[in-house]
Amino acid sequence: MKLALFAALAGSAAAFAPATSVIKSSALASTPYNPEFQGEDFDPMGFSKMHEIKGAFPNMFPHPQFLEEAEIKHGRMSMLAWTGVWATEGLGWHFPGAPVADDWATALPVWAREDPGGFGLILAFIMIAEGEGVSHAGDNFRGVSKKIPGDMGFDWMGMTKSLSEEKINRYKTVEKKNGRAAMIAMASLFALKSIPGSVPIMDVIGN
């Protein structure tokens, strides 16, 4: 299991590697965008164009605003989940006095049963954070929201105020890439737990 965790961590870290900048030109300005795909959107299935299908019911398919918000949110959850699995299973770290489960896949019910107070506090925090995002979901789905996808207005330390727009955009790209890697990593870990042998690479490196 430790080898699997460290392998997934190495894959996630690759998203931080600098890439060659490619400029995407427009009538207004030239800005670095998606350099891995020559400045174009990577959407071979056309999911971001589904809302433009003629003849479909109004608002039947989600606007890219909704898709981007969902991707960022689930990427963040997966990064937190991966960090938790890696820290507890890979490094053996636990908060002092916190319940300890034999397996990360069964840790949630153990925590809820043995520390209902702490579990409830975290659940309440998640509900507040989720509520903020859900309150914009309808407008995001229709593509009329003024909310920037992923922006929860939570920067109490003012860390972004001292950053240039270029750096902010760079960090947004890094977050998306690592979120995607983390989603793949967590899906692989769940698949490995549910269906032994379903992740062939684990048979090679060991689990």
PDB file of C-alpha atoms in Angstrom:
ATOM      1  CA  MET A   1       0.000   0.000   0.000  1.00  0.00           C
ATOM      2  CA  LYS A   2       2.811   2.411   0.825  1.00  0.00           C
ATOM      3  CA  LEU A   3       4.382   1.916  -2.606  1.00  0.00           C
ATOM      4  CA  ALA A   4       1.038   2.684  -4.229  1.00  0.00           C
ATOM      5  CA  LEU A   5       0.672   5.862  -2.196  1.00  0.00           C
ATOM      6  CA  PHE A   6       4.136   7.118  -3.014  1.00  0.00           C
ATOM      7  CA  ALA A   7       3.668   6.309  -6.698  1.00  0.00           C
ATOM      8  CA  ALA A   8       0.462   8.327  -6.819  1.00  0.00           C
ATOM      9  CA  LEU A   9       2.168  11.173  -4.969  1.00  0.00           C
ATOM     10  CA  ALA A  10       4.923  11.269  -7.573  1.00  0.00           C
ATOM     11  CA  GLY A  11       2.305  11.464 -10.297  1.00  0.00           C
ATOM     12  CA  SER A  12       0.557  14.344  -8.562  1.00  0.00           C
ATOM     13  CA  ALA A  13       3.807  16.247  -8.136  1.00  0.00           C
ATOM     14  CA  ALA A  14       4.408  16.090 -11.887  1.00  0.00           C
ATOM     15  CA  ALA A  15       1.646  18.646 -12.359  1.00  0.00           C
ATOM     16  CA  PHE A  16       3.933  21.254 -10.775  1.00  0.00           C
ATOM     17  CA  ALA A  17       6.584  20.833 -13.471  1.00  0.00           C
ATOM     18  CA  PRO A  18       7.014  23.988 -15.573  1.00  0.00           C
ATOM     19  CA  ALA A  19       5.733  23.779 -19.111  1.00  0.00           C
ATOM     20  CA  THR A  20       6.806  25.630 -22.234  1.00  0.00           C
ATOM     21  CA  SER A  21       4.619  28.682 -22.667  1.00  0.00           C
ATOM     22  CA  VAL A  22       2.507  28.901 -25.805  1.00  0.00           C
ATOM     23  CA  ILE A  23       0.629  32.077 -26.604  1.00  0.00           C
ATOM     24  CA  LYS A  24      -3.014  32.032 -27.574  1.00  0.00           C
ATOM     25  CA  SER A  25      -3.874  35.091 -29.689  1.00  0.00           C
ATOM     26  CA  SER A  26      -7.169  36.902 -29.636  1.00  0.00           C
ATOM     27  CA  ALA A  27      -8.519  40.180 -30.945  1.00  0.00           C
ATOM     28  CA  LEU A  28      -8.122  41.749 -27.509  1.00  0.00           C
ATOM     29  CA  ALA A  29      -4.887  40.362 -26.101  1.00  0.00           C
ATOM     30  CA  SER A  30      -2.406  37.501 -26.157  1.00  0.00           C
ATOM     31  CA  THR A  31      -2.308  35.421 -23.001  1.00  0.00           C
ATOM     32  CA  PRO A  32      -0.614  32.113 -22.114  1.00  0.00           C
ATOM     33  CA  TYR A  33      -3.283  29.429 -22.138  1.00  0.00           C
ATOM     34  CA  ASN A  34      -3.242  25.639 -22.001  1.00  0.00           C
ATOM     35  CA  PRO A  35       0.305  25.297 -23.381  1.00  0.00           C
ATOM     36  CA  GLU A  36       0.151  21.476 -23.340  1.00  0.00           C
ATOM     37  CA  PHE A  37      -2.484  21.597 -26.101  1.00  0.00           C
ATOM     38  CA  GLN A  38      -1.089  24.465 -28.168  1.00  0.00           C
ATOM     39  CA  GLY A  39      -3.321  27.077 -26.591  1.00  0.00           C
ATOM     40  CA  GLU A  40      -6.562  25.218 -27.282  1.00  0.00           C
ATOM     41  CA  ASP A  41      -9.199  23.644 -25.056  1.00  0.00           C
ATOM     42  CA  PHE A  42      -8.784  19.887 -24.560  1.00  0.00           C
ATOM     43  CA  ASP A  43     -12.362  18.674 -24.886  1.00  0.00           C
ATOM     44  CA  PRO A  44     -12.444  15.718 -27.308  1.00  0.00           C
ATOM     45  CA  MET A  45     -15.912  14.660 -26.101  1.00  0.00           C
ATOM     46  CA  GLY A  46     -17.358  18.155 -26.532  1.00  0.00           C
ATOM     47  CA  PHE A  47     -18.779  18.394 -23.015  1.00  0.00           C
ATOM     48  CA  SER A  48     -18.269  22.170 -22.910  1.00  0.00           C
ATOM     49  CA  LYS A  49     -20.338  22.543 -26.094  1.00  0.00           C
ATOM     50  CA  MET A  50     -23.334  20.480 -25.003  1.00  0.00           C
ATOM     51  CA  HIS A  51     -25.227  23.566 -23.847  1.00  0.00           C
ATOM     52  CA  GLU A  52     -25.123  24.829 -27.444  1.00  0.00           C
ATOM     53  CA  ILE A  53     -26.958  21.808 -28.906  1.00  0.00           C
ATOM     54  CA  LYS A  54     -29.808  23.060 -31.061  1.00  0.00           C
ATOM     55  CA  GLY A  55     -33.206  21.534 -30.431  1.00  0.00           C
ATOM     56  CA  ALA A  56     -32.464  20.600 -26.827  1.00  0.00           C
ATOM     57  CA  PHE A  57     -34.635  21.836 -23.986  1.00  0.00           C
ATOM     58  CA  PRO A  58     -33.469  25.179 -22.526  1.00  0.00           C
ATOM     59  CA  ASN A  59     -30.791  24.678 -19.863  1.00  0.00           C
ATOM     60  CA  MET A  60     -30.881  20.919 -20.403  1.00  0.00           C
ATOM     61  CA  PHE A  61     -27.094  20.674 -20.403  1.00  0.00           C
ATOM     62  CA  PRO A  62     -24.657  22.497 -18.081  1.00  0.00           C
ATOM     63  CA  HIS A  63     -22.746  25.591 -19.107  1.00  0.00           C
ATOM     64  CA  PRO A  64     -18.899  25.495 -18.845  1.00  0.00           C
ATOM     65  CA  GLN A  65     -19.224  27.728 -15.746  1.00  0.00           C
ATOM     66  CA  PHE A  66     -20.897  24.843 -13.934  1.00  0.00           C
ATOM     67  CA  LEU A  67     -18.431  22.258 -15.235  1.00  0.00           C
ATOM     68  CA  GLU A  68     -15.402  24.324 -14.189  1.00  0.00           C
ATOM     69  CA  GLU A  69     -16.808  24.962 -10.708  1.00  0.00           C
ATOM     70  CA  ALA A  70     -17.501  21.233 -10.290  1.00  0.00           C
ATOM     71  CA  GLU A  71     -14.023  20.268 -11.491  1.00  0.00           C
ATOM     72  CA  ILE A  72     -12.269  22.676  -9.125  1.00  0.00           C
ATOM     73  CA  LYS A  73     -14.412  21.633  -6.145  1.00  0.00           C
ATOM     74  CA  HIS A  74     -13.953  17.912  -6.668  1.00  0.00           C
ATOM     75  CA  GLY A  75     -10.253  18.414  -7.351  1.00  0.00           C
ATOM     76  CA  ARG A  76      -9.881  20.170  -3.999  1.00  0.00           C
ATOM     77  CA  MET A  77     -11.751  17.401  -2.203  1.00  0.00           C
ATOM     78  CA  SER A  78      -9.574  14.782  -3.863  1.00  0.00           C
ATOM     79  CA  MET A  79      -6.370  16.613  -2.936  1.00  0.00           C
ATOM     80  CA  LEU A  80      -7.494  16.733   0.692  1.00  0.00           C
ATOM     81  CA  ALA A  81      -8.494  13.070   0.564  1.00  0.00           C
ATOM     82  CA  TRP A  82      -5.209  12.029  -1.019  1.00  0.00           C
ATOM     83  CA  THR A  83      -3.236  14.029   1.543  1.00  0.00           C
ATOM     84  CA  GLY A  84      -5.167  12.330   4.342  1.00  0.00           C
ATOM     85  CA  VAL A  85      -4.589   8.831   2.963  1.00  0.00           C
ATOM     86  CA  TRP A  86      -0.919   9.490   2.303  1.00  0.00           C
ATOM     87  CA  ALA A  87      -0.318  11.044   5.741  1.00  0.00           C
ATOM     88  CA  THR A  88      -2.074   8.292   7.710  1.00  0.00           C
ATOM     89  CA  GLU A  89      -1.267   5.210   5.630  1.00  0.00           C
ATOM     90  CA  GLY A  90       2.035   6.280   4.127  1.00  0.00           C
ATOM     91  CA  LEU A  91       3.599   8.199   7.008  1.00  0.00           C
ATOM     92  CA  GLY A  92       1.567   6.906   9.949  1.00  0.00           C
ATOM     93  CA  TRP A  93       0.665  10.428  11.108  1.00  0.00           C
ATOM     94  CA  HIS A  94      -2.414  10.924  13.278  1.00  0.00           C
ATOM     95  CA  PHE A  95      -3.725  13.777  15.401  1.00  0.00           C
ATOM     96  CA  PRO A  96      -3.064  13.074  19.089  1.00  0.00           C
ATOM     97  CA  GLY A  97      -6.100  11.439  20.644  1.00  0.00           C
ATOM     98  CA  ALA A  98      -7.878  10.979  17.324  1.00  0.00           C
ATOM     99  CA  PRO A  99      -9.471   7.601  16.540  1.00  0.00           C
ATOM    100  CA  VAL A 100      -7.259   5.278  14.503  1.00  0.00           C
ATOM    101  CA  ALA A 101      -8.710   2.814  11.987  1.00  0.00           C
ATOM    102  CA  ASP A 102      -7.018  -0.252  10.570  1.00  0.00           C
ATOM    103  CA  ASP A 103      -7.720   0.875   7.010  1.00  0.00           C
ATOM    104  CA  TRP A 104      -8.276   4.285   5.399  1.00  0.00           C
ATOM    105  CA  ALA A 105     -11.342   2.935   3.591  1.00  0.00           C
ATOM    106  CA  THR A 106     -13.108   2.273   6.918  1.00  0.00           C
ATOM    107  CA  ALA A 107     -11.793   5.301   8.821  1.00  0.00           C
ATOM    108  CA  LEU A 108     -14.887   7.514   8.325  1.00  0.00           C
ATOM    109  CA  PRO A 109     -17.397   5.363  10.256  1.00  0.00           C
ATOM    110  CA  VAL A 110     -14.783   4.703  12.957  1.00  0.00           C
ATOM    111  CA  TRP A 111     -14.265   8.438  13.398  1.00  0.00           C
ATOM    112  CA  ALA A 112     -18.011   9.160  13.432  1.00  0.00           C
ATOM    113  CA  ARG A 113     -18.606   6.457  16.045  1.00  0.00           C
ATOM    114  CA  GLU A 114     -15.708   7.221  18.387  1.00  0.00           C
ATOM    115  CA  ASP A 115     -15.561  11.020  18.078  1.00  0.00           C
ATOM    116  CA  PRO A 116     -19.042  12.264  17.133  1.00  0.00           C
ATOM    117  CA  GLY A 117     -18.311  15.792  18.357  1.00  0.00           C
ATOM    118  CA  GLY A 118     -15.258  16.314  16.164  1.00  0.00           C
ATOM    119  CA  PHE A 119     -16.975  14.574  13.268  1.00  0.00           C
ATOM    120  CA  GLY A 120     -19.978  16.860  13.629  1.00  0.00           C
ATOM    121  CA  LEU A 121     -17.838  20.019  13.607  1.00  0.00           C
ATOM    122  CA  ILE A 122     -16.074  19.013  10.402  1.00  0.00           C
ATOM    123  CA  LEU A 123     -19.396  18.041   8.842  1.00  0.00           C
ATOM    124  CA  ALA A 124     -20.831  21.450   9.744  1.00  0.00           C
ATOM    125  CA  PHE A 125     -17.858  23.205   8.152  1.00  0.00           C
ATOM    126  CA  ILE A 126     -18.308  21.143   4.976  1.00  0.00           C
ATOM    127  CA  MET A 127     -22.016  22.032   4.900  1.00  0.00           C
ATOM    128  CA  ILE A 128     -21.222  25.753   5.125  1.00  0.00           C
ATOM    129  CA  ALA A 129     -18.610  25.554   2.376  1.00  0.00           C
ATOM    130  CA  GLU A 130     -20.857  23.426   0.186  1.00  0.00           C
ATOM    131  CA  GLY A 131     -23.788  25.749   0.779  1.00  0.00           C
ATOM    132  CA  GLU A 132     -21.798  28.699  -0.550  1.00  0.00           C
ATOM    133  CA  GLY A 133     -21.130  26.847  -3.777  1.00  0.00           C
ATOM    134  CA  VAL A 134     -24.635  25.423  -4.155  1.00  0.00           C
ATOM    135  CA  SER A 135     -26.131  28.909  -3.809  1.00  0.00           C
ATOM    136  CA  HIS A 136     -24.576  29.754  -7.193  1.00  0.00           C
ATOM    137  CA  ALA A 137     -25.211  26.381  -8.849  1.00  0.00           C
ATOM    138  CA  GLY A 138     -28.349  27.416 -10.739  1.00  0.00           C
ATOM    139  CA  ASP A 139     -26.740  30.490 -12.293  1.00  0.00           C
ATOM    140  CA  ASN A 140     -23.586  28.507 -13.067  1.00  0.00           C
ATOM    141  CA  PHE A 141     -25.648  25.824 -14.812  1.00  0.00           C
ATOM    142  CA  ARG A 142     -27.275  28.451 -17.047  1.00  0.00           C
ATOM    143  CA  GLY A 143     -24.017  30.357 -17.593  1.00  0.00           C
ATOM    144  CA  VAL A 144     -25.228  33.640 -16.098  1.00  0.00           C
ATOM    145  CA  SER A 145     -23.288  33.613 -12.825  1.00  0.00           C
ATOM    146  CA  LYS A 146     -20.934  36.484 -12.003  1.00  0.00           C
ATOM    147  CA  LYS A 147     -19.021  34.282  -9.563  1.00  0.00           C
ATOM    148  CA  ILE A 148     -15.538  33.233 -10.651  1.00  0.00           C
ATOM    149  CA  PRO A 149     -15.430  29.408 -10.645  1.00  0.00           C
ATOM    150  CA  GLY A 150     -13.603  28.175  -7.564  1.00  0.00           C
ATOM    151  CA  ASP A 151     -13.597  31.573  -5.837  1.00  0.00           C
ATOM    152  CA  MET A 152     -15.206  31.187  -2.411  1.00  0.00           C
ATOM    153  CA  GLY A 153     -14.126  34.626  -1.221  1.00  0.00           C
ATOM    154  CA  PHE A 154     -11.947  33.022   1.424  1.00  0.00           C
ATOM    155  CA  ASP A 155      -8.626  34.865   1.530  1.00  0.00           C
ATOM    156  CA  TRP A 156      -8.539  36.141   5.094  1.00  0.00           C
ATOM    157  CA  MET A 157      -4.730  36.377   4.994  1.00  0.00           C
ATOM    158  CA  GLY A 158      -4.804  38.508   1.839  1.00  0.00           C
ATOM    159  CA  MET A 159      -2.299  36.249   0.107  1.00  0.00           C
ATOM    160  CA  THR A 160      -3.551  37.034  -3.404  1.00  0.00           C
ATOM    161  CA  LYS A 161      -3.371  40.802  -2.979  1.00  0.00           C
ATOM    162  CA  SER A 162       0.394  40.844  -3.344  1.00  0.00           C
ATOM    163  CA  LEU A 163       0.409  38.586  -6.414  1.00  0.00           C
ATOM    164  CA  SER A 164       0.357  39.686 -10.025  1.00  0.00           C
ATOM    165  CA  GLU A 165      -2.463  38.538 -12.292  1.00  0.00           C
ATOM    166  CA  GLU A 166       0.010  36.306 -14.112  1.00  0.00           C
ATOM    167  CA  LYS A 167       0.972  34.497 -10.902  1.00  0.00           C
ATOM    168  CA  ILE A 168      -2.636  34.130  -9.803  1.00  0.00           C
ATOM    169  CA  ASN A 169      -3.481  32.516 -13.143  1.00  0.00           C
ATOM    170  CA  ARG A 170      -0.428  30.270 -12.819  1.00  0.00           C
ATOM    171  CA  TYR A 171      -1.557  29.065  -9.381  1.00  0.00           C
ATOM    172  CA  LYS A 172      -5.075  28.463 -10.704  1.00  0.00           C
ATOM    173  CA  THR A 173      -3.620  26.267 -13.442  1.00  0.00           C
ATOM    174  CA  VAL A 174      -1.437  24.392 -10.946  1.00  0.00           C
ATOM    175  CA  GLU A 175      -4.463  23.804  -8.705  1.00  0.00           C
ATOM    176  CA  LYS A 176      -6.499  22.388 -11.574  1.00  0.00           C
ATOM    177  CA  LYS A 177      -3.711  20.066 -12.704  1.00  0.00           C
ATOM    178  CA  ASN A 178      -3.090  18.726  -9.224  1.00  0.00           C
ATOM    179  CA  GLY A 179      -6.820  18.396  -8.641  1.00  0.00           C
ATOM    180  CA  ARG A 180      -7.137  16.274 -11.779  1.00  0.00           C
ATOM    181  CA  ALA A 181      -4.185  14.116 -10.743  1.00  0.00           C
ATOM    182  CA  ALA A 182      -5.679  13.700  -7.261  1.00  0.00           C
ATOM    183  CA  MET A 183      -9.076  12.682  -8.657  1.00  0.00           C
ATOM    184  CA  ILE A 184      -7.396   9.994 -10.766  1.00  0.00           C
ATOM    185  CA  ALA A 185      -5.307   8.874  -7.785  1.00  0.00           C
ATOM    186  CA  MET A 186      -8.311   8.586  -5.460  1.00  0.00           C
ATOM    187  CA  ALA A 187     -10.394   6.809  -8.098  1.00  0.00           C
ATOM    188  CA  SER A 188      -7.539   4.334  -8.519  1.00  0.00           C
ATOM    189  CA  LEU A 189      -7.277   3.712  -4.779  1.00  0.00           C
ATOM    190  CA  PHE A 190     -11.021   3.119  -4.454  1.00  0.00           C
ATOM    191  CA  ALA A 191     -10.996   0.821  -7.473  1.00  0.00           C
ATOM    192  CA  LEU A 192      -8.082  -1.119  -6.024  1.00  0.00           C
ATOM    193  CA  LYS A 193      -9.939  -1.536  -2.731  1.00  0.00           C
ATOM    194  CA  SER A 194     -13.233  -2.528  -4.357  1.00  0.00           C
ATOM    195  CA  ILE A 195     -11.955  -4.714  -7.200  1.00  0.00           C
ATOM    196  CA  PRO A 196      -8.556  -6.339  -6.582  1.00  0.00           C
ATOM    197  CA  GLY A 197      -6.479  -6.326  -9.739  1.00  0.00           C
ATOM    198  CA  SER A 198      -8.461  -3.510 -11.364  1.00  0.00           C
ATOM    199  CA  VAL A 199      -5.429  -1.195 -11.313  1.00  0.00           C
ATOM    200  CA  PRO A 200      -2.740  -3.171 -13.190  1.00  0.00           C
ATOM    201  CA  ILE A 201       0.121  -0.860 -12.270  1.00  0.00           C
ATOM    202  CA  MET A 202      -0.352  -1.830  -8.631  1.00  0.00           C
ATOM    203  CA  ASP A 203       0.387  -5.432  -9.545  1.00  0.00           C
ATOM    204  CA  VAL A 204       3.720  -4.242 -10.922  1.00  0.00           C
ATOM    205  CA  ILE A 205       4.851  -1.966  -8.068  1.00  0.00           C
ATOM    206  CA  GLY A 206       3.077  -3.806  -5.264  1.00  0.00           C
ATOM    207  CA  ASN A 207       0.390  -2.536  -2.880  1.00  0.00           C
TER     208      ASN A 207
END
